[in-house]
XYZ file of C-alpha atoms in Angstrom:
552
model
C -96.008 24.012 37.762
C -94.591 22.684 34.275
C -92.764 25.660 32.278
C -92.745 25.103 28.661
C -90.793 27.706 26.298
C -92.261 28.808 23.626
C -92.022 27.105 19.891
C -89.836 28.066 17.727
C -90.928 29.908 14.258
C -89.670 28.110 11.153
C -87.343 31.657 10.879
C -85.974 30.822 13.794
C -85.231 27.456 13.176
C -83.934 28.855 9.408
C -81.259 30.569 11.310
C -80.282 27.948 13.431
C -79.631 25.544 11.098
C -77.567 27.883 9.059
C -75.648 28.681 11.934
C -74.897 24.956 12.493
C -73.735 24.854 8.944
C -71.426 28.008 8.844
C -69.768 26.259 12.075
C -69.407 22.601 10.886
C -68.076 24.412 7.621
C -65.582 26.193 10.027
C -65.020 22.896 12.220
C -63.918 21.082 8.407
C -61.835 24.190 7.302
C -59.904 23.750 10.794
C -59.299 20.011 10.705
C -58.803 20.492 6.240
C -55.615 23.089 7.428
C -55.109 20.594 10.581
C -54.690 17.844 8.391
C -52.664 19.659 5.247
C -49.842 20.712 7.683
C -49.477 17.108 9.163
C -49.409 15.591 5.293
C -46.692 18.771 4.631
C -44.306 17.466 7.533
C -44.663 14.152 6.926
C -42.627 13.864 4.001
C -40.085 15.888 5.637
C -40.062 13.230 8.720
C -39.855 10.308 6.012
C -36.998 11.935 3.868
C -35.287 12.654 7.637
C -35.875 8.771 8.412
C -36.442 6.456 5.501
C -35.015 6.114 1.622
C -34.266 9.836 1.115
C -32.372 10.651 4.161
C -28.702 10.314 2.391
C -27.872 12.704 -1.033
C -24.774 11.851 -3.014
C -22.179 14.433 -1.077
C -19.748 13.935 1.376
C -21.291 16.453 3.365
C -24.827 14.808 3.707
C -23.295 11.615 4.231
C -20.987 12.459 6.871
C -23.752 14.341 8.696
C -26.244 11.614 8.275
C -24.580 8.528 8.435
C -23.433 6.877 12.078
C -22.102 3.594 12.109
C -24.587 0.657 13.323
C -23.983 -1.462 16.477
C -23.772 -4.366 14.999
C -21.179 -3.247 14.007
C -19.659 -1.861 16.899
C -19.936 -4.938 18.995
C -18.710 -7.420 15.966
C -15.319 -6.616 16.616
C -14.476 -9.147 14.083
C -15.035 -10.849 10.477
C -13.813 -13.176 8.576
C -13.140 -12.795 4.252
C -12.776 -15.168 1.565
C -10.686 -13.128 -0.749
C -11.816 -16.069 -3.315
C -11.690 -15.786 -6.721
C -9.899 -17.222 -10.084
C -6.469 -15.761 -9.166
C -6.406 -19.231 -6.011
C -6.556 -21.708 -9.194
C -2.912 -21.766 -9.515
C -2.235 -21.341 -5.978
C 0.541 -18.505 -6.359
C -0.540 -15.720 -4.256
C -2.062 -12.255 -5.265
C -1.931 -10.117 -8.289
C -1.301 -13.606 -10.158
C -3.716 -12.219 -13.727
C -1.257 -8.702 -14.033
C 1.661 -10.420 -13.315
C 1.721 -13.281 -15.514
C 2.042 -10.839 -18.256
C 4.892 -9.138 -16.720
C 8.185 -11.422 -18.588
C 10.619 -12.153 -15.832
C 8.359 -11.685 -12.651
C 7.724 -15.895 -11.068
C 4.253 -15.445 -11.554
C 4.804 -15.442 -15.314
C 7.515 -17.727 -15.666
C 5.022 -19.892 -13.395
C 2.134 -19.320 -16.111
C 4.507 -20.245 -19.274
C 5.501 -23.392 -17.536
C 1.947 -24.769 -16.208
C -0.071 -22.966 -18.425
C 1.091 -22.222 -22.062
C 2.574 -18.440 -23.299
C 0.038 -15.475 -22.643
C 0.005 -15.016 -25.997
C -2.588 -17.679 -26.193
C -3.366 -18.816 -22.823
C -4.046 -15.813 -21.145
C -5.667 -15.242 -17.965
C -9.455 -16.037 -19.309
C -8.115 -19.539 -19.765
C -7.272 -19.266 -15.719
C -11.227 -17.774 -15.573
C -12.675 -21.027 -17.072
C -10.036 -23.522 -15.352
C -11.938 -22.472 -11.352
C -14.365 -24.929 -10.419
C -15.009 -24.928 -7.245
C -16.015 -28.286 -7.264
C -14.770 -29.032 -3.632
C -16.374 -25.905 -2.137
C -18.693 -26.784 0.882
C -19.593 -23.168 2.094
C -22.020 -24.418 4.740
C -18.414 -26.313 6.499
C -16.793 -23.174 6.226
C -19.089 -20.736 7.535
C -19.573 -23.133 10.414
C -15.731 -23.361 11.121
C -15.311 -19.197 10.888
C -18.506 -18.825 12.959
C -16.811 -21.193 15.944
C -14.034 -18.904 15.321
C -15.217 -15.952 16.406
C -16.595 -13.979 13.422
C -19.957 -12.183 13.539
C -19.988 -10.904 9.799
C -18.560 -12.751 7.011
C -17.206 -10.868 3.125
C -17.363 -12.308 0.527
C -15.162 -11.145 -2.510
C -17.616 -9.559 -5.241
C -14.544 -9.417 -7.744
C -11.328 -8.168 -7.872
C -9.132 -5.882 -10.200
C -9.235 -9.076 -12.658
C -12.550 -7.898 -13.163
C -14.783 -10.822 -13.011
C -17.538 -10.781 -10.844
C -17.992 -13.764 -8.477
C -22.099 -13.457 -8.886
C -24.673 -13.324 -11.057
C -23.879 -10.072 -12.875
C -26.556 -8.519 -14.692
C -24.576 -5.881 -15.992
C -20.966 -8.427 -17.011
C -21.187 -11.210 -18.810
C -17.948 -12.239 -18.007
C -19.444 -14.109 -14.036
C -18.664 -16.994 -12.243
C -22.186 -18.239 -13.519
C -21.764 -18.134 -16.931
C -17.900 -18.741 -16.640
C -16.038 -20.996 -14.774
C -17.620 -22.622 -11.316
C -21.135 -21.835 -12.833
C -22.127 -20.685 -9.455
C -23.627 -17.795 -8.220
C -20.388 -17.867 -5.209
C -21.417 -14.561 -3.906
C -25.104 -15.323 -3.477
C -24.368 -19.008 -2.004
C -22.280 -17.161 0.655
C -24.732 -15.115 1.095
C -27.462 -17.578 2.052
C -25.253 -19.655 4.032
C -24.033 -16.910 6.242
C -27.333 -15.349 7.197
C -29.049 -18.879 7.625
C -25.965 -19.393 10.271
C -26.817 -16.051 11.893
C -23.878 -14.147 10.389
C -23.970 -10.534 8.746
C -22.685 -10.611 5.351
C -20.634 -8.105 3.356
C -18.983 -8.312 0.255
C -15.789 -6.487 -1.087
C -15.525 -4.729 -4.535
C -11.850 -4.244 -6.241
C -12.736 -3.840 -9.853
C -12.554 -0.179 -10.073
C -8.425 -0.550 -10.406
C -9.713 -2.948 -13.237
C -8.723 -0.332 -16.039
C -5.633 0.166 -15.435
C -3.976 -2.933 -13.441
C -4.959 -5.158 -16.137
C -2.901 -3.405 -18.961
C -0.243 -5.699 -18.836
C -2.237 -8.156 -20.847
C -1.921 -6.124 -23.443
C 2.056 -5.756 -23.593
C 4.757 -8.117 -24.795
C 7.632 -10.327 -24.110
C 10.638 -7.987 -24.573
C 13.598 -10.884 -25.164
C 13.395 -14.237 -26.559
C 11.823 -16.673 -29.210
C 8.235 -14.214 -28.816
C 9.779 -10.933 -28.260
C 7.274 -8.253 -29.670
C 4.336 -10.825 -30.139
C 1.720 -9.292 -28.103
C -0.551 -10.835 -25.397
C -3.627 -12.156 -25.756
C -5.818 -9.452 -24.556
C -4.305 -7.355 -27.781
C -5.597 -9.171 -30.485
C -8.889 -10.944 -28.944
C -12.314 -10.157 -30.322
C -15.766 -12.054 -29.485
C -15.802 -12.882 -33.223
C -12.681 -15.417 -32.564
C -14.506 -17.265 -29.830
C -16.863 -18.924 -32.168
C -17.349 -23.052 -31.080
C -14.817 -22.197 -28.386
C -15.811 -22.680 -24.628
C -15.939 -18.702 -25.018
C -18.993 -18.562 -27.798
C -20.439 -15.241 -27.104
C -18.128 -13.473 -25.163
C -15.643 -10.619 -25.469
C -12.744 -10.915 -24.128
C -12.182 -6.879 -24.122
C -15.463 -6.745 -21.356
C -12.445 -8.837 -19.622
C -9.392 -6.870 -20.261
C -11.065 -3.456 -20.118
C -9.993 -2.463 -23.051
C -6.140 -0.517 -24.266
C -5.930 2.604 -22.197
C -2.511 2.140 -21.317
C -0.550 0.284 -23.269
C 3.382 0.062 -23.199
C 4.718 0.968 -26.449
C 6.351 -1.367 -29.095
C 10.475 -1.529 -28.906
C 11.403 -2.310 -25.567
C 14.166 -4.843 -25.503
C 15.437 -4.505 -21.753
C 12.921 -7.045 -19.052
C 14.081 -4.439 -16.061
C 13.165 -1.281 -18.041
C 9.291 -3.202 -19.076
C 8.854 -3.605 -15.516
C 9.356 -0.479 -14.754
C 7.284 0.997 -17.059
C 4.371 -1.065 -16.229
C 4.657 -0.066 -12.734
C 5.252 4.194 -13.296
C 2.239 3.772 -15.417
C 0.288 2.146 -13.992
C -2.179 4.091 -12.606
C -2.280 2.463 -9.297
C -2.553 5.565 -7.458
C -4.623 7.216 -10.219
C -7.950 8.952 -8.642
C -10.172 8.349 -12.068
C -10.459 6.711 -14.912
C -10.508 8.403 -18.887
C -12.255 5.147 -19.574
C -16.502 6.891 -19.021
C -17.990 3.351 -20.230
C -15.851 1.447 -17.823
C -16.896 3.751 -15.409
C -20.844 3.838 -15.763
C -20.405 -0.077 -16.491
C -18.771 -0.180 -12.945
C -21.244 1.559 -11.324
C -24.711 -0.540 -13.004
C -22.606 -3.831 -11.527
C -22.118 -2.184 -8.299
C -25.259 -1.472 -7.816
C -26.617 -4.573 -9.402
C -24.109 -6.395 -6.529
C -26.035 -4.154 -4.075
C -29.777 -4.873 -5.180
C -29.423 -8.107 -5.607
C -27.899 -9.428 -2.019
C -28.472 -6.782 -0.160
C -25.351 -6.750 1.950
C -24.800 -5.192 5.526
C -20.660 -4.318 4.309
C -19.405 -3.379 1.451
C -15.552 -2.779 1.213
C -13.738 -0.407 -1.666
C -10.243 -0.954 -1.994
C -10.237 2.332 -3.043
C -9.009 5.436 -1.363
C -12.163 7.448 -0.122
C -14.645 6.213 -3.265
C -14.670 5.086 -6.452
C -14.764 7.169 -9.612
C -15.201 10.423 -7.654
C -19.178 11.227 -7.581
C -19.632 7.906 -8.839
C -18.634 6.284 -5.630
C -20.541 9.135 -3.790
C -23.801 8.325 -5.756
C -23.166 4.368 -4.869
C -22.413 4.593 -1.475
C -25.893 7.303 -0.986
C -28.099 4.719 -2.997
C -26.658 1.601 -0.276
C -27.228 3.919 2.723
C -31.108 4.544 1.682
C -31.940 1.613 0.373
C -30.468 -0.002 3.269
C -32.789 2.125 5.770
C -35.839 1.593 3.480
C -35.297 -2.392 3.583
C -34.820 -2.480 7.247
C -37.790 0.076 7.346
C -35.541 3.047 8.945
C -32.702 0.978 11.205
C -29.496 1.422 9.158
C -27.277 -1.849 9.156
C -24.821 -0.716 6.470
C -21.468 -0.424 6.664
C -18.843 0.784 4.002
C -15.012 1.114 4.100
C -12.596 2.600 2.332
C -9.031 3.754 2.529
C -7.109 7.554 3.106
C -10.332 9.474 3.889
C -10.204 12.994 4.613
C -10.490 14.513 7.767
C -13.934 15.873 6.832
C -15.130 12.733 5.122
C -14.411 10.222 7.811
C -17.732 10.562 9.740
C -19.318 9.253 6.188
C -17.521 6.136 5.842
C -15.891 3.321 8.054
C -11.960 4.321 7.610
C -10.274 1.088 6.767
C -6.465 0.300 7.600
C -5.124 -2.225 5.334
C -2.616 -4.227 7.466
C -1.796 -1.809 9.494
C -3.259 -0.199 12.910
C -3.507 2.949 13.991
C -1.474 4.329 17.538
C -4.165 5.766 18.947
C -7.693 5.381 20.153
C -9.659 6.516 16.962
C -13.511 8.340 18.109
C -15.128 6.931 15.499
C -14.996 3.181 14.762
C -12.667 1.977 12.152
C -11.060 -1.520 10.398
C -7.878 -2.819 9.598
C -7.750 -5.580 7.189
C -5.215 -8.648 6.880
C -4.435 -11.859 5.839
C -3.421 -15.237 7.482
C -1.020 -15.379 4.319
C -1.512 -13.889 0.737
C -4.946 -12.675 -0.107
C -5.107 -15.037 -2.832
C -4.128 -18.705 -2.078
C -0.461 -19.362 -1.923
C 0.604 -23.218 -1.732
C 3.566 -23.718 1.438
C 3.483 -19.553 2.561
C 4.244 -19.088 6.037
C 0.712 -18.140 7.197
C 0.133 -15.928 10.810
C 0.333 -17.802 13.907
C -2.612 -17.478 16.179
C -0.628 -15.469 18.853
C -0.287 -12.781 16.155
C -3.544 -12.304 15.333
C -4.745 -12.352 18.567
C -2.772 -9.910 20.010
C -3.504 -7.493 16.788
C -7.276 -8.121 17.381
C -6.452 -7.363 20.885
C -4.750 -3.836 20.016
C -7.413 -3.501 17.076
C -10.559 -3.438 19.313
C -8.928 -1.320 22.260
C -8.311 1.680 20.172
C -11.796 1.425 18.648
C -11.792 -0.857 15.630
C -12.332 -4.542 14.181
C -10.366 -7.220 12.225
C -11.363 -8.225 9.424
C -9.353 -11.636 8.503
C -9.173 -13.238 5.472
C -8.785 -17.020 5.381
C -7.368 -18.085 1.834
C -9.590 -20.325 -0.383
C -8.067 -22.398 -2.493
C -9.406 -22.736 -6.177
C -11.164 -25.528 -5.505
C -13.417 -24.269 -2.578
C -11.139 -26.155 0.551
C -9.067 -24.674 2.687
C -5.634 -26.345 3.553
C -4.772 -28.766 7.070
C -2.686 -25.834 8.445
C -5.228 -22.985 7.795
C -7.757 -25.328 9.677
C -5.425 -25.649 12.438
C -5.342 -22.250 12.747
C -9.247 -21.549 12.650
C -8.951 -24.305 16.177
C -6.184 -22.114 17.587
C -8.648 -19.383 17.150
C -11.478 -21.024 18.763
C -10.293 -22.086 21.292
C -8.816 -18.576 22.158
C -12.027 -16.794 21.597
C -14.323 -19.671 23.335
C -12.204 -18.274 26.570
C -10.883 -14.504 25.828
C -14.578 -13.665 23.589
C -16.082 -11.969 26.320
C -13.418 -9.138 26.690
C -13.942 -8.731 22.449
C -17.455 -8.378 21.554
C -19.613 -5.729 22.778
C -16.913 -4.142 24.420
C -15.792 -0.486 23.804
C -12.572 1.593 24.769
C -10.990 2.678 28.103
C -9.486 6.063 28.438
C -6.280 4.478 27.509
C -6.001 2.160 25.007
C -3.211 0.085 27.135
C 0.554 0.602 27.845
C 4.047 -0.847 27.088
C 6.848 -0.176 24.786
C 4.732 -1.982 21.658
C 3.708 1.229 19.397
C 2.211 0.677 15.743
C 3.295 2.326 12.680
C 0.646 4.474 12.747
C -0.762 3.711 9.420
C -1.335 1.002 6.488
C 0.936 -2.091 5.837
C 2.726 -1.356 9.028
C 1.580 -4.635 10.773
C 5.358 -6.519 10.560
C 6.418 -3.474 12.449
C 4.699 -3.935 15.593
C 5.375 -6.583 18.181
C 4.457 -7.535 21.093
C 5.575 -8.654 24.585
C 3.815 -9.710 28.223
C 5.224 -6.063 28.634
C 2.117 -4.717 26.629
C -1.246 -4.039 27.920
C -4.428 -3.499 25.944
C -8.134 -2.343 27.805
C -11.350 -2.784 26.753
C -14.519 -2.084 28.411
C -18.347 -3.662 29.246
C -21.019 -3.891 31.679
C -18.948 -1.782 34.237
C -15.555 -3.949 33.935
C -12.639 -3.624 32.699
C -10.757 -6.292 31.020
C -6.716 -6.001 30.866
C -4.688 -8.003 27.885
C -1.524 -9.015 28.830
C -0.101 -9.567 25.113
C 2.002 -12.349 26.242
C 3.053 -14.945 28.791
C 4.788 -12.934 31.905
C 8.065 -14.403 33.483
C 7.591 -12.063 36.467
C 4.864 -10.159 38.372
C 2.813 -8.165 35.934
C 2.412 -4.302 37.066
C -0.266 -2.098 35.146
C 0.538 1.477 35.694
C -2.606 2.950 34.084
C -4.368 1.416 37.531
C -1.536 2.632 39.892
C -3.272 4.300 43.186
C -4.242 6.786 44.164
C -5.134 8.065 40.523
C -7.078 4.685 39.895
C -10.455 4.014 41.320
C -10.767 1.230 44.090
C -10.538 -2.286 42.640
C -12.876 -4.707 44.010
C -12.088 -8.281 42.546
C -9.738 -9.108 39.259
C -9.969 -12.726 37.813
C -8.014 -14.272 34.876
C -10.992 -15.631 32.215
C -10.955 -19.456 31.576
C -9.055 -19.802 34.903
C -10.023 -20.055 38.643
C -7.069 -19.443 40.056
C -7.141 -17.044 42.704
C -5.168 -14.048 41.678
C -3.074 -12.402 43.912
C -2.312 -8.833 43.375
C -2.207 -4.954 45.309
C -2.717 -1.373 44.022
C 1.035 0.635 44.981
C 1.418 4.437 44.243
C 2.616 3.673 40.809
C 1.082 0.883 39.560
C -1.699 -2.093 40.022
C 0.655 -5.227 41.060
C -0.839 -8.889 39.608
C 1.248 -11.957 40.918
C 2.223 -13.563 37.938
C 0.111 -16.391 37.264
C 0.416 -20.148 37.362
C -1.650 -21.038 34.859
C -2.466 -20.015 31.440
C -5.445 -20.792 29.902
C -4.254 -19.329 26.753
C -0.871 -19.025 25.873
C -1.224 -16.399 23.361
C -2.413 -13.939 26.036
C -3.759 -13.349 29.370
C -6.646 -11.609 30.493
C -7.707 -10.373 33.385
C -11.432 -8.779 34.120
C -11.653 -6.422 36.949
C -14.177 -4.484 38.679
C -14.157 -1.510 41.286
C-alpha cells in the first residue's frame, strides 16, 4: 500500500525556506572570508615572486637575488669597449689625458688634432662615424668564437652615452655616428641568439674629466685654459654644436687645479692626488640624479640581461642600490617571474657579495669562489690602440680555463676601432679562438667546479690587475665538471708523461675511460698510489691546451 506524508502547512514551509536562507547566507559568509584570505596572500605571493620582490638595500638584495643559469653555463662573453676615445686609435683614457701637457696622449692630440684650448675632446665626439661598422659581421664572428652574451659599452667616464639618451643630449644619435650603437647591438645580438649586456662607466664622469678644465703649465699657452673652462651653449650658435652645452659634457668645475703651476711633473701629480678616482661619491647632487634618470633610461629602454659598473660595490651609494633594485624587478616582471639579470661590480663586501656578481678586473682569484663571479680583460687596450701587442690565444685560453674552474666567466673585450672594423690581427685571433672552442667548448659551457680547482705550481695574484703575474705550464691542471665527467686541462703542451695527483689511487674513485677531445687517439694511462699517470700524447688537437674527459 502507497504511504503518502502528510502536506506541509504554509508555516511550515515559512520556516523552511528561511532556514535555507540563513544557511546559503552562512555558505556566502564562508566562501566571502574563504575568498578575502586568498586575495590577502596573494599580494604577498606576487611581491615574493614578481616586480616587488627586491627593495633598495643590500640586505634584501643579497637575500633575494641568486644568479641565473644562463649565466652560470655562459662561461664566457665578449665586449666592445667602443666608443669616441677608438677615433684616434691611442688606447684608453685618451679624453683625460689629452689635457694632461706632457703625457703622449696629449702631445698626440696637439699634433693631429689642434691645442685643447680649442679642439677639445667634443671635437673627438663629432669626428666618430662609424661608417664602416657592420655589427651583424661581428656578432657572427664573436658568436663562432665562443661567446654566449655579448656588452655593449653604454658610455664611459667621457660621459657620452653610446644610445639614444633621453635624459643627455650629448648621444651618439644626436652627435657623432648618429646611431643608436647600443640599441643596434642590441638587436643584432638577440636576433643571433646571444644575451646582451651593456657596461656603464660614467659615474667617474665628475671627476676624471677635470683635466679639461686645467692648463698648459710651460710654453707659448701656458695659463690659457682648456676648452671645457670657457665653453657655454651660447658659443655654439651655427656651429655643428647648435644647441648643446658643452658643460652637460665636461660635468661641470668641481675640481679644478688652481692657476700658477709652472712645473709639467708637479700638474701631473696634482691631477692624479685629486682626482677622485677612488672617491666613493660625488658633491656634484645634479650629476648624480642626472646619472641615475640615464641609467635607468639605458635600462628601460633595452632591457639588458648584464649590466656592468666599473664601480666598486655601486654607484652613488643608495643611488646605485635604488638602480640595481629597479633592474632586478623589472627584470622578473618582464620575464613574468624568471630573473635573467645579472650585475657586476668591483670590491664588494663580504656581506654584499650574494647581491651582486663580484667582478675581477684582469685579475683571477686563487681559489674556487661559492658563488659565481667575472674577471674582465682585454685582447689589448680597452680602447683601440693602432700596432699594441694584443693577447695570444694560448693566453686567453688558459685564463678562461683557470676562470671557469674556480667558478667564474671571461668576459673579453675585442677592440673596435673608430670606424666600426676590427683590425687583420684581432680577426686572426677571433679564428684562433674558434677553432679552440669548436674542440675544447664542451669542457666550458655548462660545466661547474670539481672539489679542486686543479694543481701545479701556477698560482694567481689573488686579486685585480694581477693577470701578467700568472703563467702557465703543461705542469698546471684545471677541472671542470658535467653530466657525471670530469674534464682535466692540461695548460700546455707536455714533453713527458702527464701525472694528475688530485686522481692518484686509492683516494680517487675508479676511472673507467679518459679520452683527449678533438682526438681519437687511444690514450694510454694507469692510476699509481700518488697520482693518475696519462702517456703523453702524440697528437694535439690544440696546441694551446689539452684536454682530457674522464669518467669513473
Amino acid at each position: 500500500m502507497e504511504t503518502r506524508s502528510a502536506p506541509r502547512s504554509s508555516n511550515q514551509n515559512k520556516y523552511m525556506n528561511h532556514e535555507a536562507t540563513k544557511t546559503r547566507k552562512k555558505i556566502n559568509l564562508i566562501l566571502r572570508a574563504f575568498v578575502a584570505s586568498w586575495l590577502a596572500i596573494i599580494p604577498s605571493f606576487t611581491h615574493a615572486s614578481a616586480a616587488d620582490r627586491f627593495s633598495a638595500t643590500w640586505d634584501s638584495l643579497a637575500k633575494n637575488y641568486h644568479a641565473p643559469e644562463w649565466y652560470r653555463d655562459a662561461k664566457f662573453g665578449i665586449w666592445a669597449h667602443w666608443d669616441a676615445q677608438c677615433v684616434p686609435e691611442d688606447g684608453d683614457w685618451y679624453a683625460r689625458n689629452m689635457y694632461i701637457q706632457g703625457d703622449p696622449q696629449y702631445e698626440d692630440h696637439l699634433k693631429r688634432y689642434g691645442h685643447p684650448t680649442t679642439n677639445g675632446f667634443m671635437e673627438i665626439d663629432n669626428l666618430w662615424h662609424a661608417e664602416h661598422w657592420n655589427p651583424e659581421e661581428l656578432i657572427k664572428l664573436y658568436k663562432r668564437a665562443g661567446a654566449k652574451y655579448f656588452v655593449a659599452l653604454a658610455n664611459h667616464h667621457d660621459n657620452f652615452d653610446c644610445y639614444d639618451s633621453k635624459y643627455h643630449e650629448w648621444n651618439s644619435v644626436r652627435v657623432g655616428p648618429h646611431k643608436d650603437i647600443v640599441g643596434t647591438w642590441e638587436k643584432v645580438a638577440r636576433a643571433n641568439g646571444l644575451y646582451f649586456g651593456v657596461s656603464n662607466h660614467s659615474s667617474h664622469a665628475w671627476h676624471w674629466f677635470q683635466t679639461a678644465y686645467g692648463y698648459d703649465v710651460t710654453g707659448p699657452l701656458a695659463g690659457v685654459r682648456y676648452d671645457a673652462f670657457h665653453l657655454t651653449k651660447a658659443d655654439g650658435k651655427g656651429k655643428w654644436w647648435d644647441g648643446l652645452d658643452p658643460q652637460d659634457l665636461y660635468v661641470g668645475p668641481s675640481i679644478v687645479i688652481p692657476d700658477g703651476f709652472t712645473d709639467v711633473a708637479a700638474m701631473q701629480k696634482w691631477h692624479w692626488d685629486h682626482d677622485g678616482h677612488w672617491y666613493e661619491d660625488s658633491p656634484n647632487k645634479k650629476f648624480i640624479e642626472n646619472w641615475a634618470l640615464r641609467c635607468q633610461d639605458l635600462l628601460d629602454k633595452y632591457h639588458p640581461d648584464f649590466l656592468y659598473f666599473d664601480d666598486t660595490e655601486l654607484p652613488f651609494g643608495q643611488t646605485g642600490l635604488d638602480i640595481a633594485a629597479h633592474f632586478y624587478n623589472s627584470n622578473l616582471a618582464l620575464h613574468h617571474g624568471e630573473m635573467t639579470a645579472v650585475v657586476t661590480a668591483k670590491g664588494l663586501k663580504p656581506n654584499h657579495r650574494a647581491a651582486l656578481v663580484e667582478d675581477y678586473e684582469r685579475g683571477i682569484p686563487d681559489e674556487i669562489l661559492p658563488l659565481p663571479w667575472e674577471t674582465d680583460t682585454c685582447i689589448g687596450n680597452w680602447h683601440y690602440k693602432k700596432d699594441i701587442q694584443y693577447k695570444s690565444v694560448a693566453t686567453v685560453v688558459q685564463m678562461l680555463v683557470d676562470v671557469v674552474s674556480k667558478n667564474g666567466n671571461l668576459l673579453l673585450s675585442i677592440p673596435v676601432r673608430g670606424d666600426g672594423t676590427i683590425d687583420d690581427r684581432e680577426k686572426q685571433f677571433l679564428a684562433g679562438l674558434t677553432h679552440w672552442m669548436d674542440i675544447n667548448g664542451p669542457a666550458i659551457f655548462a660545466t661547474r667546479p670539481w672539489k679542486v680547482y686543479g694543481e701545479g705550481p701556477a698560482h694567481s695574484a689573488g686579486g685585480m690587475f694581477g693577470e701578467s703575474k700568472t703563467h702557465y705550464t703543461a705542469a698546471d691542471v684545471r677541472f671542470t665538471t658535467k653530466a657525471g665527467a670530469l674534464y682535466a686541462f692540461i695548460l700546455g703542451m707536455p714533453v713527458s708523461d702527464i701525472e694528475i695527483k688530485s686522481l692518484g689511487s686509492p683516494s680517487a674513485p675508479t676511472i673507467r675511460s679518459i679520452s683527449m677531445l678533438g682526438s681519437e687517439e687511444k690514450i694510454q694511462w694507469h692510476q699509481e698510489n700518488n697520482a693518475l699517470v696519462i702517456s703523453r700524447p702524440h697528437d694535439a688537437p690544440t696546441p694551446e691546451t689539452i684536454t682530457f674527459k674522464i669518467t669513473f
